Coordinates of C-alpha atoms (C1' of nucleotides) in Angstrom, one line a residue:
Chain A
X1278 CA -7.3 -166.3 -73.4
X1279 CA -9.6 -163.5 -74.0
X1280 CA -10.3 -161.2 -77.2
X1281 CA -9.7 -163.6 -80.4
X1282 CA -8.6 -161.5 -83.1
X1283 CA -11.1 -161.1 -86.0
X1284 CA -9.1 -161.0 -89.3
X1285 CA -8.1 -164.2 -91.5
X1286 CA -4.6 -165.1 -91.1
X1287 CA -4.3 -166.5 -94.5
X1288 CA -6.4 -163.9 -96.2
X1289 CA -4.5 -161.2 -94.9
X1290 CA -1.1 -163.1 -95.8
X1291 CA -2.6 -163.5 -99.4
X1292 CA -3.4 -159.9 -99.6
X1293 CA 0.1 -159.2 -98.6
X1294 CA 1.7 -161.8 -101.3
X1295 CA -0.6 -160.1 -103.3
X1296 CA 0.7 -156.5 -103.0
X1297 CA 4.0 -157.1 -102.1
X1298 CA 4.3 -159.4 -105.5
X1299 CA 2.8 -156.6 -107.6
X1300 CA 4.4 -153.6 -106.6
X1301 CA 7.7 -154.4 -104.5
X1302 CA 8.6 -153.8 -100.6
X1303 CA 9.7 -150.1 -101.4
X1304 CA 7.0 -149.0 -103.8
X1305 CA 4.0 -150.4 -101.5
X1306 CA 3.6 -148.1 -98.5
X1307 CA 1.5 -148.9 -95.6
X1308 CA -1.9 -147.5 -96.4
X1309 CA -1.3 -149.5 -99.3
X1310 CA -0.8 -152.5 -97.9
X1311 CA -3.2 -152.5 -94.8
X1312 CA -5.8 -152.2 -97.6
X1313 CA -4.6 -155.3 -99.0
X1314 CA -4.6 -157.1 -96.0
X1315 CA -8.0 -155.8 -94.7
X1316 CA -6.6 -154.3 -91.6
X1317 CA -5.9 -151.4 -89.5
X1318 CA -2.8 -150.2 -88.3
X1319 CA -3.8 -151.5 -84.9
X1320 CA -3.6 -154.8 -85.9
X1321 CA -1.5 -155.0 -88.5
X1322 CA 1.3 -153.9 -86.0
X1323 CA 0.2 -156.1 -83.2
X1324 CA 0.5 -159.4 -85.6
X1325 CA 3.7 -158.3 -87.9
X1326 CA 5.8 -155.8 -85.7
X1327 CA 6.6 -154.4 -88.7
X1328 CA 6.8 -154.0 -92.6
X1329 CA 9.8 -156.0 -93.3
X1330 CA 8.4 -158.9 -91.1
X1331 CA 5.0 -158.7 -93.2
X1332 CA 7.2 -159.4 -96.7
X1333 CA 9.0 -162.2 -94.8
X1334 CA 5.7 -163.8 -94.0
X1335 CA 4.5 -162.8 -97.2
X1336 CA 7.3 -164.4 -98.9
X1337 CA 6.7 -167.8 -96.7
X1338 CA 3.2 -168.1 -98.0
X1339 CA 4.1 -167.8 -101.4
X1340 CA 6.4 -170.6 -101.0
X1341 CA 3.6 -172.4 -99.1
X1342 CA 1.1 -171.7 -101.6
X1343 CA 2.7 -171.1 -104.9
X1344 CA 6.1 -172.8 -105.1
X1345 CA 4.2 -175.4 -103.6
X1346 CA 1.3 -175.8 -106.4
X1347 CA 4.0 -175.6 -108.9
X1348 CA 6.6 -178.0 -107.8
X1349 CA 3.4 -180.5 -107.2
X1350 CA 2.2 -179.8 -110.8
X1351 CA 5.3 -180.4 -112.1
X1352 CA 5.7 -183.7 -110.6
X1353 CA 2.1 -184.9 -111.6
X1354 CA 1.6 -183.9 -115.2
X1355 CA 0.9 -186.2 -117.3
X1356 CA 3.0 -185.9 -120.3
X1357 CA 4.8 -187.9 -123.0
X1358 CA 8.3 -185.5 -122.7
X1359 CA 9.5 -183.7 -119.6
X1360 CA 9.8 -180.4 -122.3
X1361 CA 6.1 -180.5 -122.9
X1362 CA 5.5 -180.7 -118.7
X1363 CA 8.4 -178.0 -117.9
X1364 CA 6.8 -175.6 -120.7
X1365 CA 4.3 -175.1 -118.3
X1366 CA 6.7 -172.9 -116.4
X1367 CA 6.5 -170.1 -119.3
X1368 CA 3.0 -170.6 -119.7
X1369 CA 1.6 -167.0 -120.0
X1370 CA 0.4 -165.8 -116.3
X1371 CA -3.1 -164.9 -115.9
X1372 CA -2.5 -161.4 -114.4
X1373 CA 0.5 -159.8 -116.9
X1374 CA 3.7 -157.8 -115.9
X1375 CA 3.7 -159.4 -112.4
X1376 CA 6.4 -161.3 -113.0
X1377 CA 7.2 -164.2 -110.1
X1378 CA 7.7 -162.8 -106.8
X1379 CA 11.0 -165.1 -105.8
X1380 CA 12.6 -163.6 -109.0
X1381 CA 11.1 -159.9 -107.6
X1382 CA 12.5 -160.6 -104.5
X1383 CA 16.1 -161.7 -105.7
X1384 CA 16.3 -158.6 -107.7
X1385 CA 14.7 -156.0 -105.3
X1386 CA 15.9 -156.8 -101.4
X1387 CA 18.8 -159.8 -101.6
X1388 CA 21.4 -158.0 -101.9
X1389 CA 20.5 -155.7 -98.6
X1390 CA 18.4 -158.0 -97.0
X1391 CA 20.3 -161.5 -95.8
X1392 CA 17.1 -163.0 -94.7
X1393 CA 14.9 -162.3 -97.8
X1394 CA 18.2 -164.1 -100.1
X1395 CA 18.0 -166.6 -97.8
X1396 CA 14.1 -167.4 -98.5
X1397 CA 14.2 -166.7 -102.4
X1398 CA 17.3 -169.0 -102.6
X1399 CA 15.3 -172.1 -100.7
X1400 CA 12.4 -171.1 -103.1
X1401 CA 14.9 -171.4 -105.8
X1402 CA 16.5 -174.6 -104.7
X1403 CA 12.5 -176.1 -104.7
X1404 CA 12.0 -175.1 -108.1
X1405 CA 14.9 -176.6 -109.3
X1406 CA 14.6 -179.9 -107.5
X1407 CA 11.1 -180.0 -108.7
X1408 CA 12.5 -179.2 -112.7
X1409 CA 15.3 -182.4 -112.3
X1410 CA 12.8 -184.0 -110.4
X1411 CA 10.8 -184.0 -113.8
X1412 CA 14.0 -184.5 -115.8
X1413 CA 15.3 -187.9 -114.4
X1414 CA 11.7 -189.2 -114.5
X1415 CA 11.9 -189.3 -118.3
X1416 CA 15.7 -189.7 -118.6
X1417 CA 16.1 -192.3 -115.5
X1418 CA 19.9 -193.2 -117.2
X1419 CA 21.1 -189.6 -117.3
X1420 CA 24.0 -188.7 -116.3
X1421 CA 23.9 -186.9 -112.8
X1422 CA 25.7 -184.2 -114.1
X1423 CA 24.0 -183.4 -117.4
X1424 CA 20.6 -183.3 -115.5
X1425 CA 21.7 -181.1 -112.7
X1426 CA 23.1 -178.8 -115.8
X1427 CA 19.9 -178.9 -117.3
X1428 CA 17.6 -178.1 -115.0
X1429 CA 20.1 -175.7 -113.4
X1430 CA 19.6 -174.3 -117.2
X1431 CA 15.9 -174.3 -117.0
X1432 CA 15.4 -172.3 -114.0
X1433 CA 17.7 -169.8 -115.1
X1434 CA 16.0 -169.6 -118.1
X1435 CA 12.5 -169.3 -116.0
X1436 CA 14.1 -166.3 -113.9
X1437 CA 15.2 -165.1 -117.1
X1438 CA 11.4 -165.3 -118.5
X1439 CA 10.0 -164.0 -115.6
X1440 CA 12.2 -160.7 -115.7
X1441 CA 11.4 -159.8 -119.0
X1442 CA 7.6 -160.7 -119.1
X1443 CA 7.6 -158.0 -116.3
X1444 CA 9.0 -155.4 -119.4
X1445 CA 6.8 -156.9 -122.6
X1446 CA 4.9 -159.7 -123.7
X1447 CA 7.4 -162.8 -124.9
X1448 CA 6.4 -164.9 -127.7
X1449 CA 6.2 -168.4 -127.0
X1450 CA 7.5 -171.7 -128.7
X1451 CA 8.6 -173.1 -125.6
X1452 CA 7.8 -177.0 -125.3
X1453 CA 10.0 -176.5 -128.6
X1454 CA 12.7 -174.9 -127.3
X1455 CA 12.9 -176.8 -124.2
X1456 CA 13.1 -180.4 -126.1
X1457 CA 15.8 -178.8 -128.2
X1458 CA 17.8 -177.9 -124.9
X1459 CA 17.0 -181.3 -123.2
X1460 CA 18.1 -182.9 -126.3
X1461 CA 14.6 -184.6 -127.3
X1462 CA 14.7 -184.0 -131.3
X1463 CA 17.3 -184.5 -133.6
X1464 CA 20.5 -182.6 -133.1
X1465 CA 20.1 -179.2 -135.6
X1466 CA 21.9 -178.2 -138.9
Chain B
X638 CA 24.1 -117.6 -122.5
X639 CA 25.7 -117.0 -119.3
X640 CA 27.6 -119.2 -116.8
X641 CA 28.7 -122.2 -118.1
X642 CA 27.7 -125.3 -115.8
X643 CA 30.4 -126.6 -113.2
X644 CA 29.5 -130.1 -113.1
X645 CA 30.5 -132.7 -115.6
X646 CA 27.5 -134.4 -117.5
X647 CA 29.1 -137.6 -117.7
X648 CA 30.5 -137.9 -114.9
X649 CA 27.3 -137.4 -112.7
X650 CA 25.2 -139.4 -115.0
X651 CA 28.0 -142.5 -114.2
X652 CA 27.1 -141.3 -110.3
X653 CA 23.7 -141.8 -111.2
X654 CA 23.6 -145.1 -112.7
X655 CA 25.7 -146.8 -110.5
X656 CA 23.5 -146.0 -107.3
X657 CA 20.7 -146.6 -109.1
X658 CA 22.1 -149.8 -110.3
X659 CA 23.0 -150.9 -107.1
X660 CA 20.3 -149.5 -104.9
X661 CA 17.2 -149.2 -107.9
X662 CA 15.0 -146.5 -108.2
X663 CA 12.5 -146.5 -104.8
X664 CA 15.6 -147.7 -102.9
X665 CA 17.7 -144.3 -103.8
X666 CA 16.5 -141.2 -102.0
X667 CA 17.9 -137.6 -103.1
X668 CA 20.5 -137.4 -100.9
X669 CA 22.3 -140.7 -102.0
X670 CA 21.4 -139.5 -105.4
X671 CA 22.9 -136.3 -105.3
X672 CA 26.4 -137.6 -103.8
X673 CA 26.9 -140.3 -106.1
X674 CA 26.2 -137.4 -109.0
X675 CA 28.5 -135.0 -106.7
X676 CA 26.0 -131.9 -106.9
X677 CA 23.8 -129.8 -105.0
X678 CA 19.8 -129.5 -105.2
X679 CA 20.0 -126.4 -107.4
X680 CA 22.1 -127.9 -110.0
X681 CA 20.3 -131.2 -109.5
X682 CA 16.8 -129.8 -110.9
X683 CA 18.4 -127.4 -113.2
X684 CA 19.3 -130.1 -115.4
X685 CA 17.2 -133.0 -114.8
X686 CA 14.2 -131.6 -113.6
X687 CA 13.0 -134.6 -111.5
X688 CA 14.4 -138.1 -110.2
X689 CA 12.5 -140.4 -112.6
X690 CA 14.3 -138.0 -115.3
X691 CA 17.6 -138.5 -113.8
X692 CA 16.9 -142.7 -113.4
X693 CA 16.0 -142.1 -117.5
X694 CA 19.3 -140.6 -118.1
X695 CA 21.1 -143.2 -115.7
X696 CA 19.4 -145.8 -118.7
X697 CA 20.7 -144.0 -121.4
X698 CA 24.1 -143.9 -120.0
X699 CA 24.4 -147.4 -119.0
X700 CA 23.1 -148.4 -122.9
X701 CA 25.7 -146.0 -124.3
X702 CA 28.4 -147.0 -121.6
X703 CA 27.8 -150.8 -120.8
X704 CA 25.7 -152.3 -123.4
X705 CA 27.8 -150.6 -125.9
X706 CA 31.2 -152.2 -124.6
X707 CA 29.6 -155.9 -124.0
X708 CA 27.9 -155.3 -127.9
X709 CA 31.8 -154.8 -129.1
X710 CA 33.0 -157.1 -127.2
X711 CA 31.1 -160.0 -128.3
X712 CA 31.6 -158.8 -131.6
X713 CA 35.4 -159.2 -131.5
X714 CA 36.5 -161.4 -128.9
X715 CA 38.3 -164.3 -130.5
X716 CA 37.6 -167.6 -130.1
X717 CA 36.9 -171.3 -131.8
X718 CA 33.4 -171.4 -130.3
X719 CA 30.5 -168.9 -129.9
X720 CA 30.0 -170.7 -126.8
X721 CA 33.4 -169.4 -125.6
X722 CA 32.8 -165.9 -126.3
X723 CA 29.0 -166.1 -125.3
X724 CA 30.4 -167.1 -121.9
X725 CA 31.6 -164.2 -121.2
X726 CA 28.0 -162.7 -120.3
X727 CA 28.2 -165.1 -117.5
X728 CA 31.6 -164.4 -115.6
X729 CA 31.7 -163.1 -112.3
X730 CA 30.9 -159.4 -111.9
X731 CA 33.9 -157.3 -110.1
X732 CA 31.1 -156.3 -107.8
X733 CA 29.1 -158.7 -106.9
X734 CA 25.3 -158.3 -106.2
X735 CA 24.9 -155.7 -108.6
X736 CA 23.4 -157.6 -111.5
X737 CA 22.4 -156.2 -114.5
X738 CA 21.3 -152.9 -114.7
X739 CA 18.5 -153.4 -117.8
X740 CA 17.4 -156.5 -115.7
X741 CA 16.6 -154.2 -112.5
X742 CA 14.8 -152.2 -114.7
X743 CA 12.6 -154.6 -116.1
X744 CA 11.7 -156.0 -112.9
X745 CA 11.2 -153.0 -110.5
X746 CA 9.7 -150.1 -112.6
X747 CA 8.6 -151.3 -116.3
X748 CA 5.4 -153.0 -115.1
X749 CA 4.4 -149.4 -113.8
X750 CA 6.8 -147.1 -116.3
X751 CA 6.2 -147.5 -119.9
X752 CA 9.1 -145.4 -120.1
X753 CA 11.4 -147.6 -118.5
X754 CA 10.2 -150.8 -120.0
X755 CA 11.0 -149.1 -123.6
X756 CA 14.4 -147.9 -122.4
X757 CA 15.0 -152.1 -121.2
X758 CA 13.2 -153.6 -124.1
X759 CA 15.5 -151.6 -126.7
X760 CA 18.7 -152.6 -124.7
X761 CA 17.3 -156.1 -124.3
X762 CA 17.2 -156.3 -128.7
X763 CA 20.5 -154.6 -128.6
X764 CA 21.8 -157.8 -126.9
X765 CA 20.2 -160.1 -128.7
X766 CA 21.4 -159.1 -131.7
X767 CA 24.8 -159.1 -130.6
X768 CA 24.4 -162.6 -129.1
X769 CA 22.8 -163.8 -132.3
X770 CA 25.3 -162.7 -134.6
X771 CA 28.1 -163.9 -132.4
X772 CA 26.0 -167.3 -133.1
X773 CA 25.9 -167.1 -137.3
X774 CA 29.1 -165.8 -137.4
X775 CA 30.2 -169.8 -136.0
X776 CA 26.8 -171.2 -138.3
X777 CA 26.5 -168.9 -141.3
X778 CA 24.7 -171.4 -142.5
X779 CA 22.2 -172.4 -139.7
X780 CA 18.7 -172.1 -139.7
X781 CA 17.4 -168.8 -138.9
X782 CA 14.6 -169.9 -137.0
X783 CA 17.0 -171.8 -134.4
X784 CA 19.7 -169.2 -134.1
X785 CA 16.9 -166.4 -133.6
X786 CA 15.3 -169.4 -130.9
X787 CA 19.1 -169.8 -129.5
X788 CA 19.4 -166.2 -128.7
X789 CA 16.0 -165.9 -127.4
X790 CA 17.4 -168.9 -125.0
X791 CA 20.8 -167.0 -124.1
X792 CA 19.7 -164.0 -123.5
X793 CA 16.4 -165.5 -121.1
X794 CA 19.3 -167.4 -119.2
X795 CA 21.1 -164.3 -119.3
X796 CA 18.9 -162.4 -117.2
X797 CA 18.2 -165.2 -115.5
X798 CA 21.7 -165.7 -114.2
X799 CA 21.7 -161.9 -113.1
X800 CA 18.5 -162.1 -111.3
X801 CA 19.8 -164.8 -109.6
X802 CA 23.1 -163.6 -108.9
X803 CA 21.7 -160.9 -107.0
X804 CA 20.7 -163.3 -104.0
X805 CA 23.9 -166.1 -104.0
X806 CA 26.7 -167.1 -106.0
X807 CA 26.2 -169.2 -108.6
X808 CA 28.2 -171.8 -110.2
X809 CA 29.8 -171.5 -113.8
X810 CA 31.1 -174.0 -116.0
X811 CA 29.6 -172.1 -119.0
X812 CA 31.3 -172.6 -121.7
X813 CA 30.3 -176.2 -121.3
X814 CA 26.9 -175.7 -120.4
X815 CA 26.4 -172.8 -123.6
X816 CA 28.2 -175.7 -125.9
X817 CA 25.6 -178.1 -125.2
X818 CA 23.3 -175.7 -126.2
X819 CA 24.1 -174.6 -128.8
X820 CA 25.1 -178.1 -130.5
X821 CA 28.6 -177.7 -130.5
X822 CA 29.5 -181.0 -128.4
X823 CA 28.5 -184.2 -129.3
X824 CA 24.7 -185.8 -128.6
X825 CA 23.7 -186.0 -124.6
X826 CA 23.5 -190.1 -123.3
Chain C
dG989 C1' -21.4 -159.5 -63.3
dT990 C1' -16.4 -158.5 -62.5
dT991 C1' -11.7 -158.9 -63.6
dG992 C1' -7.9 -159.7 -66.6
dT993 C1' -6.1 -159.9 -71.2
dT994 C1' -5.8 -159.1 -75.9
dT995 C1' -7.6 -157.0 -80.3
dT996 C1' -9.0 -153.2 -82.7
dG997 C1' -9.3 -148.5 -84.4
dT998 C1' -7.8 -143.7 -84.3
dA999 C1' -5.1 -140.0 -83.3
dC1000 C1' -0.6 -138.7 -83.2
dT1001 C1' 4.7 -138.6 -83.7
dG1002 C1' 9.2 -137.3 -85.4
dA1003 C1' 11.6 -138.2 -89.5
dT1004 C1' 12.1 -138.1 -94.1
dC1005 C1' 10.3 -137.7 -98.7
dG1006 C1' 10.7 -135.2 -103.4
dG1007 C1' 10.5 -130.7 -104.9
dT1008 C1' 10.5 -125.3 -104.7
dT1009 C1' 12.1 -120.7 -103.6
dC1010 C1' 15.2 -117.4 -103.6
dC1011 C1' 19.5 -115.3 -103.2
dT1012 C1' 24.3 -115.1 -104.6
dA1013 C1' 28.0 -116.0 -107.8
dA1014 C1' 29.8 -116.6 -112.3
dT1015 C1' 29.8 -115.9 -116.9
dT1016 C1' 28.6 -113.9 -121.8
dG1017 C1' 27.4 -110.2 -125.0
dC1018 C1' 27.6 -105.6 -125.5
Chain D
dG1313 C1' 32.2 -101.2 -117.3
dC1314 C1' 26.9 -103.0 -117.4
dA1315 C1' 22.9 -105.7 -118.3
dA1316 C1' 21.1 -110.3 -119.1
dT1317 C1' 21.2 -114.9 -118.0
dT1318 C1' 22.1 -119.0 -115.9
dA1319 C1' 24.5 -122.2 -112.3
dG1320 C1' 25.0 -123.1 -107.6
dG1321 C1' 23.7 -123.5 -102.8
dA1322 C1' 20.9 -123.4 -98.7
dA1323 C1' 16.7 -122.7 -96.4
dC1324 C1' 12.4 -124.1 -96.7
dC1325 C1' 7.8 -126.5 -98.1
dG1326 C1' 3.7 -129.5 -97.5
dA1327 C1' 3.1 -134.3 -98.0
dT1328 C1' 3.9 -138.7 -96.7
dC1329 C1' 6.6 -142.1 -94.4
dA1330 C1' 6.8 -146.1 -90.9
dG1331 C1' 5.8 -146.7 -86.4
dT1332 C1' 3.6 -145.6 -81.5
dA1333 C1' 0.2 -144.4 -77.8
dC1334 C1' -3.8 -145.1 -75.9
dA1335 C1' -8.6 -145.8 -75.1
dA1336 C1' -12.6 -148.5 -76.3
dA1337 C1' -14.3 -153.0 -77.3
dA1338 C1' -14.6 -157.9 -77.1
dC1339 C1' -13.8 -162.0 -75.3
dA1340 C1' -12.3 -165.8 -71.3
dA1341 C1' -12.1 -167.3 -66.6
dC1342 C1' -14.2 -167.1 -62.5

DNA sequence: GTTGTTTTGTACTGATCGGTTCCTAATTGC
DNA sequence: GCAATTAGGAACCGATCAGTACAAAACAAC
């Protein structure tokens, strides 16, 4: 039925993830993001309603696109330990101080926005299924309860990352670390 | 010098840094700001000059107020375990969705404030160093290396827990979980 | 082509933003 | 007392905010 519209659907969502993951739903205003998106108000308005709507979509494509790619390449890596696959999750990101936009979200809008804690907590609850997903594939015997700790552990421990890589650089160390916590090496001193 | 100023410093930077902590910088427009600090324009600008000032001050308070305390507290608190006492960073705030204010920091303005991320990565070191010594002072005699890696871990999972806090409530069982990490229960199955 | 429907782009809106101006009130030093 | 200085308060400022109105343009159905 008459006049298709012109833009991308999925490049416009990307440039919103992209904006909206940078620089937060407050701090991006709507010149801003139309210039991300590649559109005018015109049509911005007529496919989003509005801003909030925009980061909610934006927000779903990040799940579809990267919460998607990570908990797939964390159930098909190919590794000896289940520390050296889940290390990847603290692997330095290519573009710095940007942080992980389900851990921006939590911070920024959950508590005043029902809807956005309802999508970062899904997100979360992917992660983490993805994290003992990788756990029990190496410790098959492990006790329900001590996997479900650790990866509950771990992707605190991500969030944790992902906050403060957003403040300085981290150092790294972490397939280490991570074997330590998941009981790998020898118990310590 | 002339007329003595009405307002009490402290008392409007506490104003400050709770709405800021609860609402973050973007979020907190002058009007809140200047009724949580309980003054007027005039005296507003007279003595901070500008918002991102004031939000500057708020982060000084909240090290001298709040990091202070949970730095003495871990210090002194009396338990067998450092896991006991470290669990104490992870009981449930009086108000809830507040998180941590040095975690809000690092996630909404340090990317874009060098500032601020200074300000956050000075208290982040302050607790660290509290959480590490609460560790040697159970291990004098551990390795350095691990109790500088263990504290890395606590505090990551410490910020962790408050980004995630801010979108649901989240289980504890810490002590236990904190226990395991740190070596103090027997070898997982 | 004509008609009907939807997209697009631009001009515009009222509200709100952070910040300034400026006057009055209160205090100190003399 | 008086002059000097600063705090306090309210009116005001241009800029910018998210969102709307509307006309022109592009397509589909016929």
């Amino acid at each position: 039925m008459s006049r298709p519209r012109e833009f991308d659907m999925d490049a416009a969502l990307e440039g919103a993830m992209d904006i909206f993951w940078r620089q937060g739903f407050a701090a991006t205003n709507l010149p801003d993001l139309l210039t991300a998106m590649g559109l005018t108000r015109g049509s911005f308005y007529k496919a989003f309603t509005d801003k909030e709507t925009a980061y909610l979509k934006a927000l779903d494509f990040y799940d579809q696109a990267v919460v998607s790619t990570t908990v797939e390449t964390l159930a098909s890596c190919k590794t000896d330990t289940a520390s050296a696959c889940l290390a990847q999750l603290f692997a330095p990101s290519p573009e710095p101080r940007r942080g992980c936009f389900i851990c921006n979200a939590m911070v920024e809008l959950a508590p005043v926005n029902h809807r956005v804690a309802v999508k970062a907590n899904r997100m979360s609850r992917r992660l983490r299924g993805a994290i003992e997903a990788r756990i029990l594939q190496h410790r098959p015997a492990a006790d329900p309860d001590w996997s479900a700790a650790a990866a509950d552990m771990i992707l605190h421990l991500y969030f944790g990352h992902q906050a403060m890589g957003k403040s300085e650089d981290l150092p790294g160390g972490w397939p280490g670390k991570l074997a330590n916590l998941l009981g790998e090496t020898a118990a310590r001193p």
